Short mmCIF file of C-alpha atoms in Angstrom, two decimals:
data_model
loop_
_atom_site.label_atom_id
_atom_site.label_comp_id
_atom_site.label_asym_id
_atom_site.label_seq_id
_atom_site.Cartn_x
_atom_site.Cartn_y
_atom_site.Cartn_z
CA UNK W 245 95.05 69.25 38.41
CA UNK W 246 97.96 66.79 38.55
CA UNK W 247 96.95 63.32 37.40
CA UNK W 248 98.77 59.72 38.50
CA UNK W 249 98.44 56.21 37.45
CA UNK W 250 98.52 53.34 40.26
CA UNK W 251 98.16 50.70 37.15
CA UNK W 252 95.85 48.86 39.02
CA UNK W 253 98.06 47.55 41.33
CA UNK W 254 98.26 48.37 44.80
CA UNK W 255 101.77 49.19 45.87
CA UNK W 256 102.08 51.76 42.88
CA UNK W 257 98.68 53.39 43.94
CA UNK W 258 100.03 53.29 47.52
CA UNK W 259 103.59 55.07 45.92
CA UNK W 260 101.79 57.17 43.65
CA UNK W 261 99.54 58.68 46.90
CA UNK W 262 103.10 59.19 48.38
CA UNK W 263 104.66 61.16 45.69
CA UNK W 264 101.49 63.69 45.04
CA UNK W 265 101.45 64.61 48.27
CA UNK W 266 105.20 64.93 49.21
CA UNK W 267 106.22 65.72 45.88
CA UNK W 268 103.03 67.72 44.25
CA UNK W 269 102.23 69.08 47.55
CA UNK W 270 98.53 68.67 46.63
CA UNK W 271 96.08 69.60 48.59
CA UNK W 272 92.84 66.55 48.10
CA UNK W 273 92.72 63.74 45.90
CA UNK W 274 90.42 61.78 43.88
CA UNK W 275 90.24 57.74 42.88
CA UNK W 276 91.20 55.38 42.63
CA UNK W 277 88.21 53.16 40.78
CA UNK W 278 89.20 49.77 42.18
CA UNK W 279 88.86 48.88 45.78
CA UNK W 280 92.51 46.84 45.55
CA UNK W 281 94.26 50.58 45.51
CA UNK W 282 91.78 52.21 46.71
CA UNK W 283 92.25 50.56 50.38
CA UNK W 284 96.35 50.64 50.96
CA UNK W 285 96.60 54.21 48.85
CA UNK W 286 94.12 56.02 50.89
CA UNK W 287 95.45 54.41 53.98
CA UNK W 288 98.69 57.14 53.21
CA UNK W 289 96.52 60.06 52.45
CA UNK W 290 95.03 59.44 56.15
CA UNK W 291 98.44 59.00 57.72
CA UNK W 292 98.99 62.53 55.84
CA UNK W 293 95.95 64.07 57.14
CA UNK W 294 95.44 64.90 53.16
CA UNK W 295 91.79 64.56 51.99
CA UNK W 296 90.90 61.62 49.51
CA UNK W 297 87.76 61.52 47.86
CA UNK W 298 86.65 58.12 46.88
CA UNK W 299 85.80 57.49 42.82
CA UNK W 300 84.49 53.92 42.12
CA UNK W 301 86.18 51.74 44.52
CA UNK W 302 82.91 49.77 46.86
CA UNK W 303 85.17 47.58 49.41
CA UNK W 304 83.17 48.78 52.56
CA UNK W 305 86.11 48.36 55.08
CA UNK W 306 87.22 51.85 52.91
CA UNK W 307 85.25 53.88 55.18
CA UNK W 308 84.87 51.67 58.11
CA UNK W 309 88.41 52.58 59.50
CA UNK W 310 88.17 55.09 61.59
CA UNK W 311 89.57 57.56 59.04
CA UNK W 312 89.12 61.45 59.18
CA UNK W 313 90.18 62.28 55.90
CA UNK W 314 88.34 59.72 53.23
CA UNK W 315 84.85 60.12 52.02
CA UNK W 316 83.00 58.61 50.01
CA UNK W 317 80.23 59.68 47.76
CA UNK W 318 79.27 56.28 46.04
CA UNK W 319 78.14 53.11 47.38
CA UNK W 320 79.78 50.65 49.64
CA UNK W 321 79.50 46.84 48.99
CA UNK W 322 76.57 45.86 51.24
CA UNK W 323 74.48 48.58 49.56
CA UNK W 324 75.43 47.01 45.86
CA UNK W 325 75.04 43.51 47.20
CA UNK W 326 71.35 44.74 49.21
CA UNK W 327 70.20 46.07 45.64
CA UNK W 328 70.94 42.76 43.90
CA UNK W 329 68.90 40.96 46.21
CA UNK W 330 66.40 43.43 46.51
CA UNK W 331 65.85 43.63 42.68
CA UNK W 332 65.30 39.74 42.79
CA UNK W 333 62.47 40.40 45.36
CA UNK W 334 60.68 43.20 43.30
CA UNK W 335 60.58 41.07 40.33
CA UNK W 336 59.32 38.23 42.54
CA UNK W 337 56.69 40.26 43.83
CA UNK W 338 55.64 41.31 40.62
CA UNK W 339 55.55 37.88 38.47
CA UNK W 340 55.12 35.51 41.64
CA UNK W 341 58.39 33.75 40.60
CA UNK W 342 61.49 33.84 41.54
CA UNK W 343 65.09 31.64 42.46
CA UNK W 344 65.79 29.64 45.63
CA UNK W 345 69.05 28.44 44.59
CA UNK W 346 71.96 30.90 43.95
CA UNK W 347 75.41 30.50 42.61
CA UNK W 348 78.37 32.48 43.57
CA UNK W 349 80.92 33.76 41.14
CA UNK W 350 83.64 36.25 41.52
CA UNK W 351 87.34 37.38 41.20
CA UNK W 352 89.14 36.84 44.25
CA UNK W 353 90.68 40.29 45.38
CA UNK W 354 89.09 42.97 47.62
CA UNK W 355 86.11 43.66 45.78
CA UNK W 356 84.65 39.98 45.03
CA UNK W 357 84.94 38.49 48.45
CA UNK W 358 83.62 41.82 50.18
CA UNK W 359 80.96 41.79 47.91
CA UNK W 360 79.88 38.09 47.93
CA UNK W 361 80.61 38.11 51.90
CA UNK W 362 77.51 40.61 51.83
CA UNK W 363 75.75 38.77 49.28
CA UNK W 364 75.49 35.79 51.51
CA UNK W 365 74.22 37.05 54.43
CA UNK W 366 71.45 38.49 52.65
CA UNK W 367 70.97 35.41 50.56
CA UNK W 368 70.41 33.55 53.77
CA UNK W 369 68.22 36.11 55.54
CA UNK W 370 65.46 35.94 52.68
CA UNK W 371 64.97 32.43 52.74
CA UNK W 372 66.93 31.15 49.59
CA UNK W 373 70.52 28.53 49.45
CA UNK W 374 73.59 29.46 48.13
CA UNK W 375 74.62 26.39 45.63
CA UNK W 376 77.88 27.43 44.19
CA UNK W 377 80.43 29.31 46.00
CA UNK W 378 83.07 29.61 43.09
CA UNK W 379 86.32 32.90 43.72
CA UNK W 380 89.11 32.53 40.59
CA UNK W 381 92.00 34.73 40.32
CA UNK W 382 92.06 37.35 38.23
CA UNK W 383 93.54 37.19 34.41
CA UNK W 384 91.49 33.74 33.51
CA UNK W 385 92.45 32.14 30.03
CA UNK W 386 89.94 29.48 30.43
CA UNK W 387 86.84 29.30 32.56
CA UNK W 388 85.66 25.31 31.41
CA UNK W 389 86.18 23.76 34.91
CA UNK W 390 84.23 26.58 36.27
CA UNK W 391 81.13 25.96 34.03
CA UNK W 392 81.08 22.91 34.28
CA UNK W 393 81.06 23.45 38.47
CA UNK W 394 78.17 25.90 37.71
CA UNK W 395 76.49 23.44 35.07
CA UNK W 396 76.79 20.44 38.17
CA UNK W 397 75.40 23.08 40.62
CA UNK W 398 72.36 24.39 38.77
CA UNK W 399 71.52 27.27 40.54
CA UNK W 400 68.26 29.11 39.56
CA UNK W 401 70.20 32.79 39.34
CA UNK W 402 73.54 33.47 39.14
CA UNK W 403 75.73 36.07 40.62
CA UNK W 404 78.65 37.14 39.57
CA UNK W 405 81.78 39.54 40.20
CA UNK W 406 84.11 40.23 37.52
CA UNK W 407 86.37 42.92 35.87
CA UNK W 408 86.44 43.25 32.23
CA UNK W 409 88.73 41.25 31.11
CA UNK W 410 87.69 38.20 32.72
CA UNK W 411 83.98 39.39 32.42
CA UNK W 412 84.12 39.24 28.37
CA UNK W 413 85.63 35.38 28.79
CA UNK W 414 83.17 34.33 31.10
CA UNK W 415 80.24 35.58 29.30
CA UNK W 416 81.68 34.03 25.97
CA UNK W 417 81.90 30.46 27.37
CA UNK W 418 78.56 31.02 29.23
CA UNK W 419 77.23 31.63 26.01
CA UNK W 420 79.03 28.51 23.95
CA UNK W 421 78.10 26.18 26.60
CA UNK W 422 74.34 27.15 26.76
CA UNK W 423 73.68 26.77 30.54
CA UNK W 424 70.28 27.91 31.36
CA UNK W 425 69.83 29.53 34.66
CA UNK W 426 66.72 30.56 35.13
CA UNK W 427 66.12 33.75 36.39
CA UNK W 428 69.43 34.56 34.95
CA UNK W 429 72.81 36.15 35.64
CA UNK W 430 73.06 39.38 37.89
CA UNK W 431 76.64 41.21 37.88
CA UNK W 432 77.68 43.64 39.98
CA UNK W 433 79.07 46.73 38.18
CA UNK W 434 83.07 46.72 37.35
CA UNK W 435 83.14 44.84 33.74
CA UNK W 436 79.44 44.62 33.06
CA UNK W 437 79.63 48.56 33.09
CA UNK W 438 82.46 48.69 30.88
CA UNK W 439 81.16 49.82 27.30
CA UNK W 440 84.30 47.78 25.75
CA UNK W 441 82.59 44.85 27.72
CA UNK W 442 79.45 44.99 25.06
CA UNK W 443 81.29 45.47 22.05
CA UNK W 444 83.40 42.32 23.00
CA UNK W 445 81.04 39.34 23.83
CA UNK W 446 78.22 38.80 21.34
CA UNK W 447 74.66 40.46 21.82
CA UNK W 448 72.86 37.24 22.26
CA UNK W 449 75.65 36.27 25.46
CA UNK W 450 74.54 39.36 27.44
CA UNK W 451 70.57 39.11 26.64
CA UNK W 452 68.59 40.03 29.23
CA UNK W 453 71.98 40.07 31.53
CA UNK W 454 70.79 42.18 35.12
CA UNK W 455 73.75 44.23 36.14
CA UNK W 456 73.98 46.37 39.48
CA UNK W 457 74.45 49.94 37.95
CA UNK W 458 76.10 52.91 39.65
CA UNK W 459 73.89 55.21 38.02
CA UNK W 460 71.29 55.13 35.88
CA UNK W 461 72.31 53.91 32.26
CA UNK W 462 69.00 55.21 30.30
CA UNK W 463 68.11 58.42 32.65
CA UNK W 464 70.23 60.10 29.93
CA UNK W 465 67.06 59.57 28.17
CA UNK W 466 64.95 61.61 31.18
CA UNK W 467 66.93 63.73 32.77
CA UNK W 468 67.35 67.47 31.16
CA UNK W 469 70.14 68.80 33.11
CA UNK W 470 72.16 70.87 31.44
CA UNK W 471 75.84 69.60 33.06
CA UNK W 472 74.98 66.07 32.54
CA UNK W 473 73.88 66.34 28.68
CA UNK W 474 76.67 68.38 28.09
CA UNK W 475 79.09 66.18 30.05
CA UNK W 476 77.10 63.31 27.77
CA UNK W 477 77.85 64.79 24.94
CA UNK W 478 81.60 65.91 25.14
CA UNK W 479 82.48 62.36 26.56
CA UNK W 480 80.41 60.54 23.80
CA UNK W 481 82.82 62.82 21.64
CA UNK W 482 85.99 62.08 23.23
CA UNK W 483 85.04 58.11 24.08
CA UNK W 484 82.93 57.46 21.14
CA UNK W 485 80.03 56.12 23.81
CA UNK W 486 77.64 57.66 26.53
CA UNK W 487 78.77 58.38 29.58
CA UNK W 488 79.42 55.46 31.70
CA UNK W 489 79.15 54.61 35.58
CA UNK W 490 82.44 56.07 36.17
CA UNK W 491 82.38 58.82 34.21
CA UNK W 492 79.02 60.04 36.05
CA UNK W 493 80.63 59.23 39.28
CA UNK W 494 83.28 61.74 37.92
CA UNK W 495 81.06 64.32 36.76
CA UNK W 496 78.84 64.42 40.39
CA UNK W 497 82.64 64.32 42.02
CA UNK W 498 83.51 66.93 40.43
CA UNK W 499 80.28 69.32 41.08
CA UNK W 500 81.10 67.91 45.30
CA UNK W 501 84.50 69.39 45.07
CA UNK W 502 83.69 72.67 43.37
CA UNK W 503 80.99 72.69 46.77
CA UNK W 504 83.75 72.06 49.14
CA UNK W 505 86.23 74.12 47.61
CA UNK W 506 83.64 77.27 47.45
CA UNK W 507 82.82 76.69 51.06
CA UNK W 508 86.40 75.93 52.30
CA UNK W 509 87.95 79.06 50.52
CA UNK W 510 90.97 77.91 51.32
CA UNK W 511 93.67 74.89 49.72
CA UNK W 512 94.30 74.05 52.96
CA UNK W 513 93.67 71.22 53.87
CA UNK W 514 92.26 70.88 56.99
CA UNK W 515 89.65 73.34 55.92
CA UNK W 516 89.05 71.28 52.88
CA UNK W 517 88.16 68.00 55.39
CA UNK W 518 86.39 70.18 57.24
CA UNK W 519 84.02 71.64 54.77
CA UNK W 520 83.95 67.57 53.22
CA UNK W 521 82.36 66.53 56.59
CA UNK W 522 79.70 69.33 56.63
CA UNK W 523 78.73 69.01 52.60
CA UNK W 524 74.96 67.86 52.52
CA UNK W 525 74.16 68.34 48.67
CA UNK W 526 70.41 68.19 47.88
CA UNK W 527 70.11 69.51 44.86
CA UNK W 528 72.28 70.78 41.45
CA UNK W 529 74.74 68.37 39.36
CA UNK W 530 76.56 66.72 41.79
CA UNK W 531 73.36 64.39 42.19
CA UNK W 532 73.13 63.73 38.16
CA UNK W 533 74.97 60.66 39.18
CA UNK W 534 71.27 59.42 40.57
CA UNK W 535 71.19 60.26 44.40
CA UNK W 536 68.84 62.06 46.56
CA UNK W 537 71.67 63.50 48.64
CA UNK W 538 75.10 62.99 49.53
CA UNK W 539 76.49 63.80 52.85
CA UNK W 540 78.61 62.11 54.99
CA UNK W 541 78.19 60.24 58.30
CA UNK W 542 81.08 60.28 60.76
CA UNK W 543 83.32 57.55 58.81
CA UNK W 544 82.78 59.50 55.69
CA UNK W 545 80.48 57.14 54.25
CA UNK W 546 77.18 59.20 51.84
CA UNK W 547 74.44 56.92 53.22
CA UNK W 548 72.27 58.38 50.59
CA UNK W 549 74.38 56.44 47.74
CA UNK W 550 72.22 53.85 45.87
CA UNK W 551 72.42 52.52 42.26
CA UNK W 552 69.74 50.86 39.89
CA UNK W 553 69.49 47.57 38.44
CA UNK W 554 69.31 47.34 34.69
CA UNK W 555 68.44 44.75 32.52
CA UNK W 556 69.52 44.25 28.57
CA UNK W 557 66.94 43.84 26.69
CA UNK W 558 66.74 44.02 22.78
CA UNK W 559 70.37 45.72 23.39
CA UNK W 560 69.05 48.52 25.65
CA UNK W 561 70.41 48.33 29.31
CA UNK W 562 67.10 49.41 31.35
CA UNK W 563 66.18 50.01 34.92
CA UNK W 564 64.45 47.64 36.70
CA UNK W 565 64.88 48.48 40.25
CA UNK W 566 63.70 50.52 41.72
CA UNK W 567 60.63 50.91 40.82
CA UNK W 568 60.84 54.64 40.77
CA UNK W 569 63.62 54.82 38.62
CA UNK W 570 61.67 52.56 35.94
CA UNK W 571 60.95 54.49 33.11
CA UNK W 572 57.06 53.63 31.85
CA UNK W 573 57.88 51.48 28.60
CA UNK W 574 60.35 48.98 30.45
CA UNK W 575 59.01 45.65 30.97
CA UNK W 576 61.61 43.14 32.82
CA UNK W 577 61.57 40.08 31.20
CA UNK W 578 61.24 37.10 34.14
CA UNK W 579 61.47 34.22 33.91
CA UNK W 580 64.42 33.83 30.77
CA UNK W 581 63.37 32.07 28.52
CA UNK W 582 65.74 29.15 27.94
CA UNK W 583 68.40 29.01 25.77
CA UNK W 584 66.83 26.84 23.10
CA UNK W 585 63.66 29.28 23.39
CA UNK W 586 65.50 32.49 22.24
#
């Protein structure tokens, strides 16, 4: 296994892509987490006919070009942005209550405008307004004029797209400026399922925070298989947390490639896109990540990719959508309760 680093940035994903293939001769590859690199570098492993298997990265034009050689096992933007949306309507139907006004947040590469772009449509189709429409580039220092934008707008829920960095500012200022929103802030994985994310904003600024998952945070808690609590437990060594979104979407990757690789036979490569377009997992660790199934439609999308939709309360993240992923004790809390309430 030969590992690269694109440094988050696009061109040295792009170069890196280059030199493992030409240089390392290898015969797949995995990443890239963010859909920025993700897009240009596996744009080279196509033109290379080399297979790329996709870690992370949710910008749905990934697997919407035409390509023969990428595949993807997790979700693509519209099916985060659907879950959001559909969360909101499950608590609704529950309590009776729910927002009609929604504010827009988000970093401004790849991943926030594909994401809010779905976001909207979906907004619109079930009958409630967007209020706030608010991109900022990445690497904020200062997020005041924004709040106060947000604060003006007064949206009923908020949702927002943000790495880590920024993620841990925002949430800080949120939390000095006491802005109530109602039915609260939803965030769509990236920093919110960053474990340095928690330990760097205070516990009351992410109370009761909803955050689009890419797996299920507390099915550590009911789920016996072996792999995963062993995977658990050598990464909570190593990290000094559980395992996180990523790192499950690592662990199921890497139970998919031991599949393709036992049915290919073969490093070559062809063979190994061949046997990734007939894989149709159904059971086993590759679906400790969460999933039903993963198999691939003819753009090398998994259809079958879903996450949950947590919410932190008392300092536990917990599943609140969907409803089958609940475990029994979790009870959402919906309405918030405002800020001079808690």
């Amino acid at each position: 296994m030969i590992f690269a680093d694109s440094q988050s940035k696009p061109d040295v994903g792009a170069a890196e892509t280059e030199r493992l293939i030409q240089r390392e001769k290898v015969a797949m590859i995995v990443g890239a987490y963010n859909s920025a690199v993700t897009f240009p570098a596996s744009e080279v492993a196509e033109r290379y006919k080399t297979p790329w298997l996709v870690t992370g990265a949710v910008k749905d034009e990934i697997t919407e070009r035409g390509f023969k050689y990428v595949f993807r096992p997790n979700n693509k933007a519209q099916y985060d942005a659907r879950e959001q949306i559909d969360a909101i309507d499950l608590l609704k139907q529950e309590t009776g209550k729910g927002p009609a006004r929604i504010g827009l947040f988000y970093e401004g590469t790849d991943w926030g405008r594909s994401h809010v772009a779905a976001i909207q449509k979906l907004v619109t189709a079930r009958g409630m307004q967007v209020v706030l429409n608010e991109s900022y580039p990445p690497n904020q220092v200062d997020f005041s004029a924004q709040l106060l934008k947000i604060r003006a707008a007064k949206p009923d829920a908020m949702l927002v797209v943000a790495y880590t960095p920024d993620h841990i500012l925002f949430s800080r200022q949120f939390f000095e400026n006491k802005i109530d929103v109602p039915y609260g802030i939803h965030s769509v994985g990236g920093g919110s399922e960053d474990p340095g994310f928690y330990k760097g904003v205070p516990a009351k600024a992410v109370e009761y925070l909803f955050v689009q998952e890419d797996w299920q945070v507390d099915r550590i808690k009911a789920d016996p298989t072996p792999e995963l609590q062993d995977a658990n437990a050598r990464f909570k060594k190593e990290f000094g947390y559980e395992i996180n979104s990523y790192g499950a979407q690592g662990l199921s990757n890497l139970y998919v490639i031991k599949d393709v690789l036992e049915r290919s036979a073969s490093a070559d490569k062809e063979k190994i896109r061949s046997a990734l377009a007939a894989t149709d997992i159904t059971s086993g660790p590759a679906l400790s990540i969460g999933y039903q199934r993963i198999s691939f439609d003819e753009q090398g999308q998994n259809t079958h990719a879903h996450g949950v939709i947590s919410q932190n309360i008392r300092g536990e993240r917990r599943t609140v959508w969907p409803m089958e992923n609940r475990l029994k004790d979790t009870k959402p809390v919906w309405p918030l309760p405002a800020w001079a309430q808690r």
